[in-house]
């Protein structure tokens, strides 16, 4: 029987020059992340439902908490399933769950049925984000994996202002009864396009195939990738450099995160990220409703929310520029203090202009910069482990899952804000996809 040799997919992928193939992979993943905005549109839907009399503050809190409970479950099991079935299959499976739940939810006859659909949406979305980022990093070369990941995060964070702009445009055209339903159907249709693109252009990860001993399939995928890149560049590929390590990497169990020096870092990272997540979901899900409670009409509430949402991509962009120039600990703590001060001032405003201007800076722009700095600090600490205890390529989904689960817990705690009032401690700023940059940077540290 013919001996099947190890294809060394990691070394072969890392030596590939940047070209259209990498850009096409980036486009598929970035578009998939951009349009899966079922979570970002939650607050806009709740504002519509409040006007229809479907919800009160208690039901709003339940609606928001059940979404993050679903994301917690999805993040918990999504990585495990992704490591068993493969990146491509998991990507398509989770997209299908997410799309189906959005379509069914758009035709909900009552609030309880919609809440049940939101739980399933959360499961699909939580699992999708884990697989999406873990799979994407496996295709990118280690030398600039963080750069590609930051680009994906930047594009993905435009989903917040984009869905708000769509809602703002639909408000004068469609009645509230159909407006919220259309806001669920639009990302469902766009996600169908993303799924079709993934089916066509997203190959199974050769790193994952190799980690599962499926050498023939991994070799076939690698040959197709290399042949395509040679056609695109018109040049032969550089030789493969296989680095031999003294000891083979060993799998790291969950318990490793809760022993020794890593325990303190896990506690710190979890506290920071849970707090940020509480802030995110409080703003995303409550802000339009809070504006309406303060006497601002539905149209103006959506306009104010839209203006604030533009802070997300701008915050990511600024963080990418300054993150390596200023000590992350200093910048993170300083921005937290600034956010607290501006957040309190923001809660006292009644002018639409001041709400927009002040809210833009503390709620999104400053918070995103702060999150990347603190997340990068925690990620670096957690990634600084022995070379012999790296996570294997085939376990990247599971590793991503370990860091995402604490994030989803933060959203569940917002159930405590049942009255829906502004509070200095719960002014809560946004955080969701900026965390993805943390994971991507963490991927680079562990796998690069």
Short mmCIF file of C-alpha atoms in Angstrom, two decimals:
data_model
loop_
_atom_site.label_atom_id
_atom_site.label_comp_id
_atom_site.label_asym_id
_atom_site.label_seq_id
_atom_site.Cartn_x
_atom_site.Cartn_y
_atom_site.Cartn_z
CA UNK A 1 0.00 0.00 0.00
CA UNK A 2 1.30 3.47 -0.92
CA UNK A 3 2.70 5.41 2.01
CA UNK A 4 0.90 8.73 2.52
CA UNK A 5 3.28 11.45 3.66
CA UNK A 6 2.37 14.36 5.89
CA UNK A 7 1.51 17.38 3.68
CA UNK A 8 2.86 20.05 6.09
CA UNK A 9 -0.03 22.37 5.28
CA UNK A 10 0.91 24.96 7.89
CA UNK A 11 4.37 25.58 6.44
CA UNK A 12 3.01 25.59 2.89
CA UNK A 13 0.26 28.09 3.71
CA UNK A 14 2.62 30.37 5.63
CA UNK A 15 5.02 30.72 2.71
CA UNK A 16 2.32 31.76 0.22
CA UNK A 17 2.56 35.38 -1.01
CA UNK A 18 -0.40 37.68 -0.44
CA UNK A 19 -2.62 37.58 -3.52
CA UNK A 20 -6.19 37.52 -4.78
CA UNK A 21 -6.79 34.14 -3.15
CA UNK A 22 -6.27 35.62 0.31
CA UNK A 23 -8.45 38.58 -0.67
CA UNK A 24 -11.25 36.26 -1.80
CA UNK A 25 -11.13 34.36 1.49
CA UNK A 26 -11.18 37.67 3.32
CA UNK A 27 -14.17 38.86 1.27
CA UNK A 28 -16.22 35.74 2.02
CA UNK A 29 -15.55 35.86 5.77
CA UNK A 30 -15.90 39.64 6.07
CA UNK A 31 -19.19 39.63 4.16
CA UNK A 32 -20.51 36.77 6.28
CA UNK A 33 -19.64 38.70 9.43
CA UNK A 34 -21.01 41.98 8.09
CA UNK A 35 -24.50 40.66 7.34
CA UNK A 36 -25.10 38.47 10.41
CA UNK A 37 -26.50 41.44 12.30
CA UNK A 38 -29.48 39.78 14.00
CA UNK A 39 -27.91 40.78 17.31
CA UNK A 40 -27.12 44.37 16.30
CA UNK A 41 -30.69 44.97 15.17
CA UNK A 42 -32.20 43.81 18.47
CA UNK A 43 -32.61 47.27 20.00
CA UNK A 44 -34.18 48.65 16.83
CA UNK A 45 -36.70 45.80 16.78
CA UNK A 46 -37.55 46.35 20.45
CA UNK A 47 -38.25 50.03 19.79
CA UNK A 48 -40.72 49.07 17.07
CA UNK A 49 -42.36 46.46 19.31
CA UNK A 50 -42.68 48.96 22.15
CA UNK A 51 -44.64 51.27 19.87
CA UNK A 52 -46.90 48.34 18.94
CA UNK A 53 -47.46 47.47 22.60
CA UNK A 54 -45.82 44.04 22.30
CA UNK A 55 -43.28 44.62 25.04
CA UNK A 56 -42.60 46.36 28.33
CA UNK A 57 -39.31 46.82 30.18
CA UNK A 58 -39.45 43.37 31.77
CA UNK A 59 -40.14 41.65 28.44
CA UNK A 60 -37.39 43.70 26.80
CA UNK A 61 -34.92 42.46 29.41
CA UNK A 62 -36.02 38.87 28.82
CA UNK A 63 -35.70 39.30 25.05
CA UNK A 64 -32.17 40.63 25.43
CA UNK A 65 -31.05 38.07 28.01
CA UNK A 66 -32.37 35.09 26.05
CA UNK A 67 -30.32 36.17 23.04
CA UNK A 68 -27.08 36.15 25.00
CA UNK A 69 -28.05 32.88 26.67
CA UNK A 70 -28.32 31.39 23.18
CA UNK A 71 -24.97 32.89 22.21
CA UNK A 72 -23.42 31.39 25.33
CA UNK A 73 -24.70 27.94 24.40
CA UNK A 74 -23.65 28.40 20.78
CA UNK A 75 -20.15 29.48 21.76
CA UNK A 76 -19.93 26.56 24.17
CA UNK A 77 -20.83 23.80 21.72
CA UNK A 78 -20.01 25.50 18.42
CA UNK A 79 -16.27 25.12 18.77
CA UNK A 80 -16.53 21.46 19.69
CA UNK A 81 -18.74 20.71 16.69
CA UNK A 82 -16.50 22.81 14.44
CA UNK A 83 -13.48 20.77 15.49
CA UNK A 84 -15.34 17.53 14.77
CA UNK A 85 -17.02 18.35 11.46
CA UNK A 86 -14.61 20.83 9.88
CA UNK A 87 -14.58 24.57 9.32
CA UNK A 88 -16.53 24.68 6.07
CA UNK A 89 -19.30 22.32 7.19
CA UNK A 90 -19.66 24.11 10.51
CA UNK A 91 -19.76 27.51 8.79
CA UNK A 92 -22.61 26.43 6.52
CA UNK A 93 -24.48 24.59 9.31
CA UNK A 94 -24.45 27.56 11.68
CA UNK A 95 -25.43 29.95 8.90
CA UNK A 96 -28.40 27.70 8.12
CA UNK A 97 -29.52 27.71 11.77
CA UNK A 98 -29.12 31.46 11.99
CA UNK A 99 -30.97 32.13 8.72
CA UNK A 100 -33.85 29.77 9.48
CA UNK A 101 -34.42 31.27 12.93
CA UNK A 102 -34.44 34.82 11.49
CA UNK A 103 -36.99 33.91 8.82
CA UNK A 104 -39.26 32.10 11.27
CA UNK A 105 -38.84 34.90 13.81
CA UNK A 106 -39.87 37.50 11.23
CA UNK A 107 -43.32 35.90 11.09
CA UNK A 108 -43.76 35.54 14.85
CA UNK A 109 -47.40 35.84 15.95
CA UNK A 110 -46.54 37.03 19.45
CA UNK A 111 -43.69 38.11 21.70
CA UNK A 112 -43.11 34.75 23.37
CA UNK A 113 -42.66 33.03 20.02
CA UNK A 114 -40.21 35.75 18.94
CA UNK A 115 -38.23 35.33 22.17
CA UNK A 116 -37.93 31.60 21.49
CA UNK A 117 -36.66 32.36 17.98
CA UNK A 118 -34.16 34.84 19.42
CA UNK A 119 -32.70 32.06 21.54
CA UNK A 120 -32.10 29.94 18.42
CA UNK A 121 -30.66 32.99 16.63
CA UNK A 122 -28.26 33.41 19.52
CA UNK A 123 -27.19 29.76 19.34
CA UNK A 124 -26.50 30.01 15.62
CA UNK A 125 -24.72 33.36 15.90
CA UNK A 126 -22.55 32.38 18.86
CA UNK A 127 -21.42 29.19 17.13
CA UNK A 128 -20.94 30.98 13.81
CA UNK A 129 -18.61 33.64 15.23
CA UNK A 130 -16.42 31.02 16.90
CA UNK A 131 -16.05 28.99 13.71
CA UNK A 132 -15.77 31.98 11.41
CA UNK A 133 -12.75 33.50 13.09
CA UNK A 134 -11.04 30.26 14.01
CA UNK A 135 -11.37 28.97 10.46
CA UNK A 136 -10.25 32.23 8.84
CA UNK A 137 -6.99 32.38 10.80
CA UNK A 138 -6.06 28.90 9.56
CA UNK A 139 -5.95 30.10 5.95
CA UNK A 140 -3.89 33.23 6.61
CA UNK A 141 -0.06 33.14 6.87
CA UNK A 142 1.32 33.63 10.34
CA UNK A 143 3.42 36.67 9.32
CA UNK A 144 0.34 38.89 8.86
CA UNK A 145 -2.52 36.92 10.37
CA UNK A 146 -3.25 39.72 12.81
CA UNK A 147 -3.49 42.26 9.98
CA UNK A 148 -5.99 40.17 8.04
CA UNK A 149 -7.99 39.55 11.22
CA UNK A 150 -8.10 43.26 12.03
CA UNK A 151 -9.44 43.95 8.56
CA UNK A 152 -12.21 41.41 9.07
CA UNK A 153 -13.11 43.02 12.39
CA UNK A 154 -13.16 46.48 10.82
CA UNK A 155 -15.56 45.36 8.08
CA UNK A 156 -17.71 43.39 10.52
CA UNK A 157 -18.21 46.37 12.81
CA UNK A 158 -19.88 48.28 10.01
CA UNK A 159 -22.90 46.03 10.54
CA UNK A 160 -23.97 48.26 13.44
CA UNK A 161 -24.32 51.54 11.52
CA UNK A 162 -25.43 49.71 8.36
CA UNK A 163 -28.43 48.01 9.94
CA UNK A 164 -29.29 51.26 11.74
CA UNK A 165 -29.18 53.20 8.46
CA UNK A 166 -31.49 50.63 6.86
CA UNK A 167 -33.90 50.90 9.79
CA UNK A 168 -33.78 54.71 9.56
CA UNK A 169 -34.65 54.54 5.86
CA UNK A 170 -37.46 52.04 6.38
CA UNK A 171 -39.16 53.88 9.25
CA UNK A 172 -41.02 56.48 7.13
CA UNK A 173 -41.79 53.94 4.39
CA UNK A 174 -43.10 50.89 6.25
CA UNK A 175 -45.46 50.63 9.19
CA UNK A 176 -44.05 49.50 12.53
CA UNK A 177 -46.00 46.23 12.20
CA UNK A 178 -43.91 45.21 9.18
CA UNK A 179 -40.80 47.27 9.81
CA UNK A 180 -39.32 44.99 12.48
CA UNK A 181 -40.15 41.91 10.41
CA UNK A 182 -38.32 43.31 7.38
CA UNK A 183 -35.33 44.11 9.59
CA UNK A 184 -35.01 40.38 10.30
CA UNK A 185 -35.65 39.30 6.71
CA UNK A 186 -32.95 41.57 5.24
CA UNK A 187 -30.01 39.97 7.11
CA UNK A 188 -31.55 36.54 6.45
CA UNK A 189 -31.47 37.13 2.69
CA UNK A 190 -27.97 38.61 2.82
CA UNK A 191 -26.78 35.68 4.93
CA UNK A 192 -28.16 33.32 2.27
CA UNK A 193 -25.85 35.04 -0.21
CA UNK A 194 -22.95 34.67 2.25
CA UNK A 195 -23.73 30.96 2.59
CA UNK A 196 -23.75 30.52 -1.19
CA UNK A 197 -20.37 32.27 -1.40
CA UNK A 198 -18.99 30.04 1.34
CA UNK A 199 -20.27 26.94 -0.47
CA UNK A 200 -18.50 28.07 -3.65
CA UNK A 201 -15.29 29.72 -2.44
CA UNK A 202 -14.60 28.52 1.11
CA UNK A 203 -12.61 25.25 0.96
CA UNK A 204 -12.15 23.00 3.93
CA UNK A 205 -9.18 24.01 6.03
CA UNK A 206 -6.15 21.91 5.00
CA UNK A 207 -4.68 22.47 8.47
CA UNK A 208 -7.78 20.88 9.99
CA UNK A 209 -7.72 17.99 7.50
CA UNK A 210 -4.08 17.34 8.32
CA UNK A 211 -4.74 17.46 12.06
CA UNK A 212 -7.35 14.74 11.55
CA UNK A 213 -4.97 12.51 9.59
CA UNK A 214 -6.83 13.07 6.31
CA UNK A 215 -3.62 13.65 4.40
CA UNK A 216 -4.94 12.89 0.90
CA UNK A 217 -7.76 15.42 1.20
CA UNK A 218 -5.41 18.01 2.71
CA UNK A 219 -2.92 17.50 -0.12
CA UNK A 220 -5.67 17.86 -2.72
CA UNK A 221 -6.86 21.16 -1.22
CA UNK A 222 -3.30 22.46 -0.93
CA UNK A 223 -2.48 21.60 -4.54
CA UNK A 224 -5.59 23.44 -5.73
CA UNK A 225 -4.69 26.51 -3.65
CA UNK A 226 -1.07 26.53 -4.79
CA UNK A 227 -1.98 26.05 -8.44
CA UNK A 228 -4.45 28.92 -8.28
CA UNK A 229 -1.94 31.25 -6.65
CA UNK A 230 0.73 30.39 -9.23
CA UNK A 231 -1.73 31.29 -11.98
CA UNK A 232 -2.60 34.57 -10.27
CA UNK A 233 0.97 35.67 -9.60
CA UNK A 234 2.62 34.14 -12.66
CA UNK A 235 5.57 33.14 -10.50
CA UNK A 236 6.69 29.89 -8.89
CA UNK A 237 6.00 29.62 -5.18
CA UNK A 238 8.87 29.94 -2.70
CA UNK A 239 10.22 26.69 -1.25
CA UNK A 240 8.61 25.18 1.82
CA UNK A 241 10.56 25.69 5.03
CA UNK A 242 9.65 23.08 7.63
CA UNK A 243 10.81 24.02 11.10
CA UNK A 244 11.51 21.10 13.38
CA UNK A 245 10.60 21.64 17.03
CA UNK A 246 12.15 19.81 19.94
CA UNK A 247 8.91 18.65 21.47
CA UNK A 248 5.59 18.19 19.69
CA UNK A 249 2.76 20.46 20.85
CA UNK A 250 0.45 18.87 23.37
CA UNK A 251 -3.24 19.51 23.80
CA UNK A 252 -4.18 21.88 26.61
CA UNK A 253 -7.29 20.96 28.64
CA UNK A 254 -9.79 23.43 30.10
CA UNK A 255 -8.26 22.95 33.55
CA UNK A 256 -5.01 24.60 32.39
CA UNK A 257 -6.79 27.96 32.34
CA UNK A 258 -7.68 27.68 36.03
CA UNK A 259 -4.35 26.72 37.53
CA UNK A 260 -1.12 28.52 38.28
CA UNK A 261 -0.36 31.93 36.84
CA UNK A 262 -3.01 31.60 34.13
CA UNK A 263 -5.78 31.67 36.74
CA UNK A 264 -5.16 35.34 37.60
CA UNK A 265 -5.03 36.26 33.93
CA UNK A 266 -8.23 34.37 33.17
CA UNK A 267 -10.01 36.13 36.04
CA UNK A 268 -8.77 39.53 34.86
CA UNK A 269 -9.63 38.88 31.23
CA UNK A 270 -13.07 37.47 32.07
CA UNK A 271 -13.94 40.41 34.34
CA UNK A 272 -12.90 42.94 31.70
CA UNK A 273 -14.69 41.21 28.84
CA UNK A 274 -17.85 40.38 30.79
CA UNK A 275 -18.11 44.02 31.88
CA UNK A 276 -17.62 45.17 28.31
CA UNK A 277 -20.27 42.76 27.10
CA UNK A 278 -22.77 44.01 29.67
CA UNK A 279 -22.08 47.48 28.32
CA UNK A 280 -22.58 46.38 24.74
CA UNK A 281 -25.89 44.63 25.13
CA UNK A 282 -27.28 47.32 27.40
CA UNK A 283 -26.70 49.92 24.72
CA UNK A 284 -27.58 47.87 21.65
CA UNK A 285 -30.81 46.49 23.09
CA UNK A 286 -31.92 49.30 25.39
CA UNK A 287 -30.81 52.59 23.85
CA UNK A 288 -33.64 53.10 21.30
CA UNK A 289 -36.22 52.06 23.92
CA UNK A 290 -34.69 54.42 26.49
CA UNK A 291 -34.88 57.30 24.02
CA UNK A 292 -38.58 56.59 23.46
CA UNK A 293 -39.19 56.37 27.21
CA UNK A 294 -37.67 59.86 27.52
CA UNK A 295 -40.27 61.20 25.07
CA UNK A 296 -38.25 61.03 21.84
CA UNK A 297 -40.31 59.66 18.94
CA UNK A 298 -39.44 56.43 17.13
CA UNK A 299 -37.89 58.10 14.08
CA UNK A 300 -35.60 60.36 16.10
CA UNK A 301 -34.67 57.48 18.42
CA UNK A 302 -33.43 55.45 15.46
CA UNK A 303 -31.53 58.47 14.08
CA UNK A 304 -29.76 59.00 17.44
CA UNK A 305 -28.95 55.31 17.67
CA UNK A 306 -27.58 55.30 14.12
CA UNK A 307 -25.23 58.22 14.75
CA UNK A 308 -23.80 56.54 17.85
CA UNK A 309 -23.27 53.27 16.01
CA UNK A 310 -20.71 54.87 13.69
CA UNK A 311 -18.32 54.92 16.63
CA UNK A 312 -17.79 51.16 16.34
CA UNK A 313 -15.85 50.97 13.04
CA UNK A 314 -14.07 54.26 13.73
CA UNK A 315 -13.01 52.98 17.14
CA UNK A 316 -11.56 49.84 15.58
CA UNK A 317 -9.70 51.92 12.99
CA UNK A 318 -8.18 54.25 15.59
CA UNK A 319 -7.21 51.32 17.80
CA UNK A 320 -5.35 49.71 14.90
CA UNK A 321 -3.31 52.92 14.51
CA UNK A 322 -2.40 53.57 18.15
CA UNK A 323 -2.48 50.15 19.77
CA UNK A 324 1.23 49.45 19.36
CA UNK A 325 2.39 53.02 20.03
CA UNK A 326 0.99 53.62 23.53
CA UNK A 327 1.24 51.12 26.40
CA UNK A 328 -2.00 49.15 26.36
CA UNK A 329 -2.42 49.13 30.12
CA UNK A 330 -2.01 52.91 30.34
CA UNK A 331 -4.36 53.59 27.45
CA UNK A 332 -6.94 51.05 28.60
CA UNK A 333 -7.21 52.40 32.14
CA UNK A 334 -7.17 56.01 30.94
CA UNK A 335 -9.97 55.38 28.47
CA UNK A 336 -12.04 53.57 31.09
CA UNK A 337 -11.90 56.69 33.26
CA UNK A 338 -12.79 58.88 30.27
CA UNK A 339 -15.70 56.61 29.36
CA UNK A 340 -17.06 56.76 32.91
CA UNK A 341 -16.95 60.58 32.98
CA UNK A 342 -18.42 61.05 29.51
CA UNK A 343 -21.00 58.35 30.16
CA UNK A 344 -22.35 60.18 33.18
CA UNK A 345 -22.44 63.48 31.27
CA UNK A 346 -24.21 61.67 28.42
CA UNK A 347 -26.96 60.45 30.74
CA UNK A 348 -27.83 64.06 31.65
CA UNK A 349 -28.27 65.34 28.08
CA UNK A 350 -31.61 66.27 26.52
CA UNK A 351 -30.41 67.92 23.30
CA UNK A 352 -30.33 65.61 20.27
CA UNK A 353 -27.09 67.21 19.08
CA UNK A 354 -25.29 66.67 22.39
CA UNK A 355 -26.69 63.14 22.72
CA UNK A 356 -25.23 62.32 19.31
CA UNK A 357 -21.85 63.98 19.82
CA UNK A 358 -21.18 62.91 23.40
CA UNK A 359 -22.68 59.46 22.89
CA UNK A 360 -20.53 58.81 19.84
CA UNK A 361 -17.28 59.21 21.80
CA UNK A 362 -17.83 57.41 25.13
CA UNK A 363 -20.28 54.77 23.97
CA UNK A 364 -18.53 53.45 20.93
CA UNK A 365 -15.35 55.13 19.74
CA UNK A 366 -13.52 55.28 23.10
CA UNK A 367 -14.89 51.91 24.15
CA UNK A 368 -13.69 50.11 21.05
CA UNK A 369 -10.21 51.57 21.40
CA UNK A 370 -10.22 50.64 25.09
CA UNK A 371 -11.42 47.14 24.45
CA UNK A 372 -8.76 46.36 21.90
CA UNK A 373 -6.06 47.67 24.22
CA UNK A 374 -7.23 45.70 27.27
CA UNK A 375 -8.16 42.68 25.18
CA UNK A 376 -4.78 42.72 23.52
CA UNK A 377 -3.11 42.92 26.93
CA UNK A 378 -5.06 39.93 28.27
CA UNK A 379 -4.60 38.01 25.03
CA UNK A 380 -0.87 38.51 25.14
CA UNK A 381 -0.67 37.23 28.70
CA UNK A 382 -2.78 34.18 27.95
CA UNK A 383 -0.82 33.43 24.80
CA UNK A 384 2.54 33.59 26.58
CA UNK A 385 2.65 29.96 27.52
CA UNK A 386 5.13 27.19 26.98
CA UNK A 387 5.85 26.31 23.38
CA UNK A 388 5.07 22.70 24.23
CA UNK A 389 1.52 23.49 25.28
CA UNK A 390 0.11 25.26 22.24
CA UNK A 391 -3.37 24.54 21.05
CA UNK A 392 -3.28 22.29 18.03
CA UNK A 393 -4.52 23.67 14.69
CA UNK A 394 -7.40 21.22 14.79
CA UNK A 395 -8.57 22.69 18.08
CA UNK A 396 -8.74 26.36 17.14
CA UNK A 397 -12.52 26.45 17.25
CA UNK A 398 -12.42 25.00 20.74
CA UNK A 399 -9.82 27.51 21.86
CA UNK A 400 -11.86 30.39 20.43
CA UNK A 401 -14.87 29.00 22.26
CA UNK A 402 -13.04 29.05 25.60
CA UNK A 403 -12.53 32.78 25.40
CA UNK A 404 -15.96 33.61 23.99
CA UNK A 405 -18.09 31.89 26.62
CA UNK A 406 -17.34 34.42 29.40
CA UNK A 407 -18.32 37.20 26.99
CA UNK A 408 -21.83 35.90 26.52
CA UNK A 409 -22.35 35.68 30.29
CA UNK A 410 -22.10 39.45 30.47
CA UNK A 411 -25.13 39.95 28.27
CA UNK A 412 -27.27 37.70 30.45
CA UNK A 413 -26.66 39.88 33.50
CA UNK A 414 -28.35 42.82 31.82
CA UNK A 415 -31.60 41.17 32.91
CA UNK A 416 -30.97 43.12 36.13
CA UNK A 417 -31.71 46.39 34.30
CA UNK A 418 -35.44 45.74 34.14
CA UNK A 419 -36.52 49.34 34.64
CA UNK A 420 -34.63 50.48 31.53
CA UNK A 421 -33.33 53.69 33.11
CA UNK A 422 -29.96 55.28 32.64
CA UNK A 423 -27.58 54.47 35.47
CA UNK A 424 -23.94 55.54 35.78
CA UNK A 425 -22.92 51.94 36.46
CA UNK A 426 -25.04 50.59 33.67
CA UNK A 427 -24.63 53.30 31.09
CA UNK A 428 -23.02 50.63 29.34
CA UNK A 429 -21.21 51.06 26.23
CA UNK A 430 -20.90 48.77 23.33
CA UNK A 431 -18.82 45.73 22.75
CA UNK A 432 -19.24 42.80 20.50
CA UNK A 433 -17.13 42.37 17.38
CA UNK A 434 -14.16 44.33 18.75
CA UNK A 435 -13.76 41.28 20.95
CA UNK A 436 -13.23 39.39 17.73
CA UNK A 437 -10.02 41.34 17.17
CA UNK A 438 -8.86 40.12 20.56
CA UNK A 439 -9.44 36.55 19.52
CA UNK A 440 -7.74 37.02 16.24
CA UNK A 441 -4.72 38.56 17.85
CA UNK A 442 -4.82 35.73 20.35
CA UNK A 443 -4.92 33.27 17.45
CA UNK A 444 -1.79 34.87 16.05
CA UNK A 445 -0.03 34.52 19.38
CA UNK A 446 -0.96 30.88 19.80
CA UNK A 447 -0.70 29.68 16.24
CA UNK A 448 1.49 32.11 14.35
#
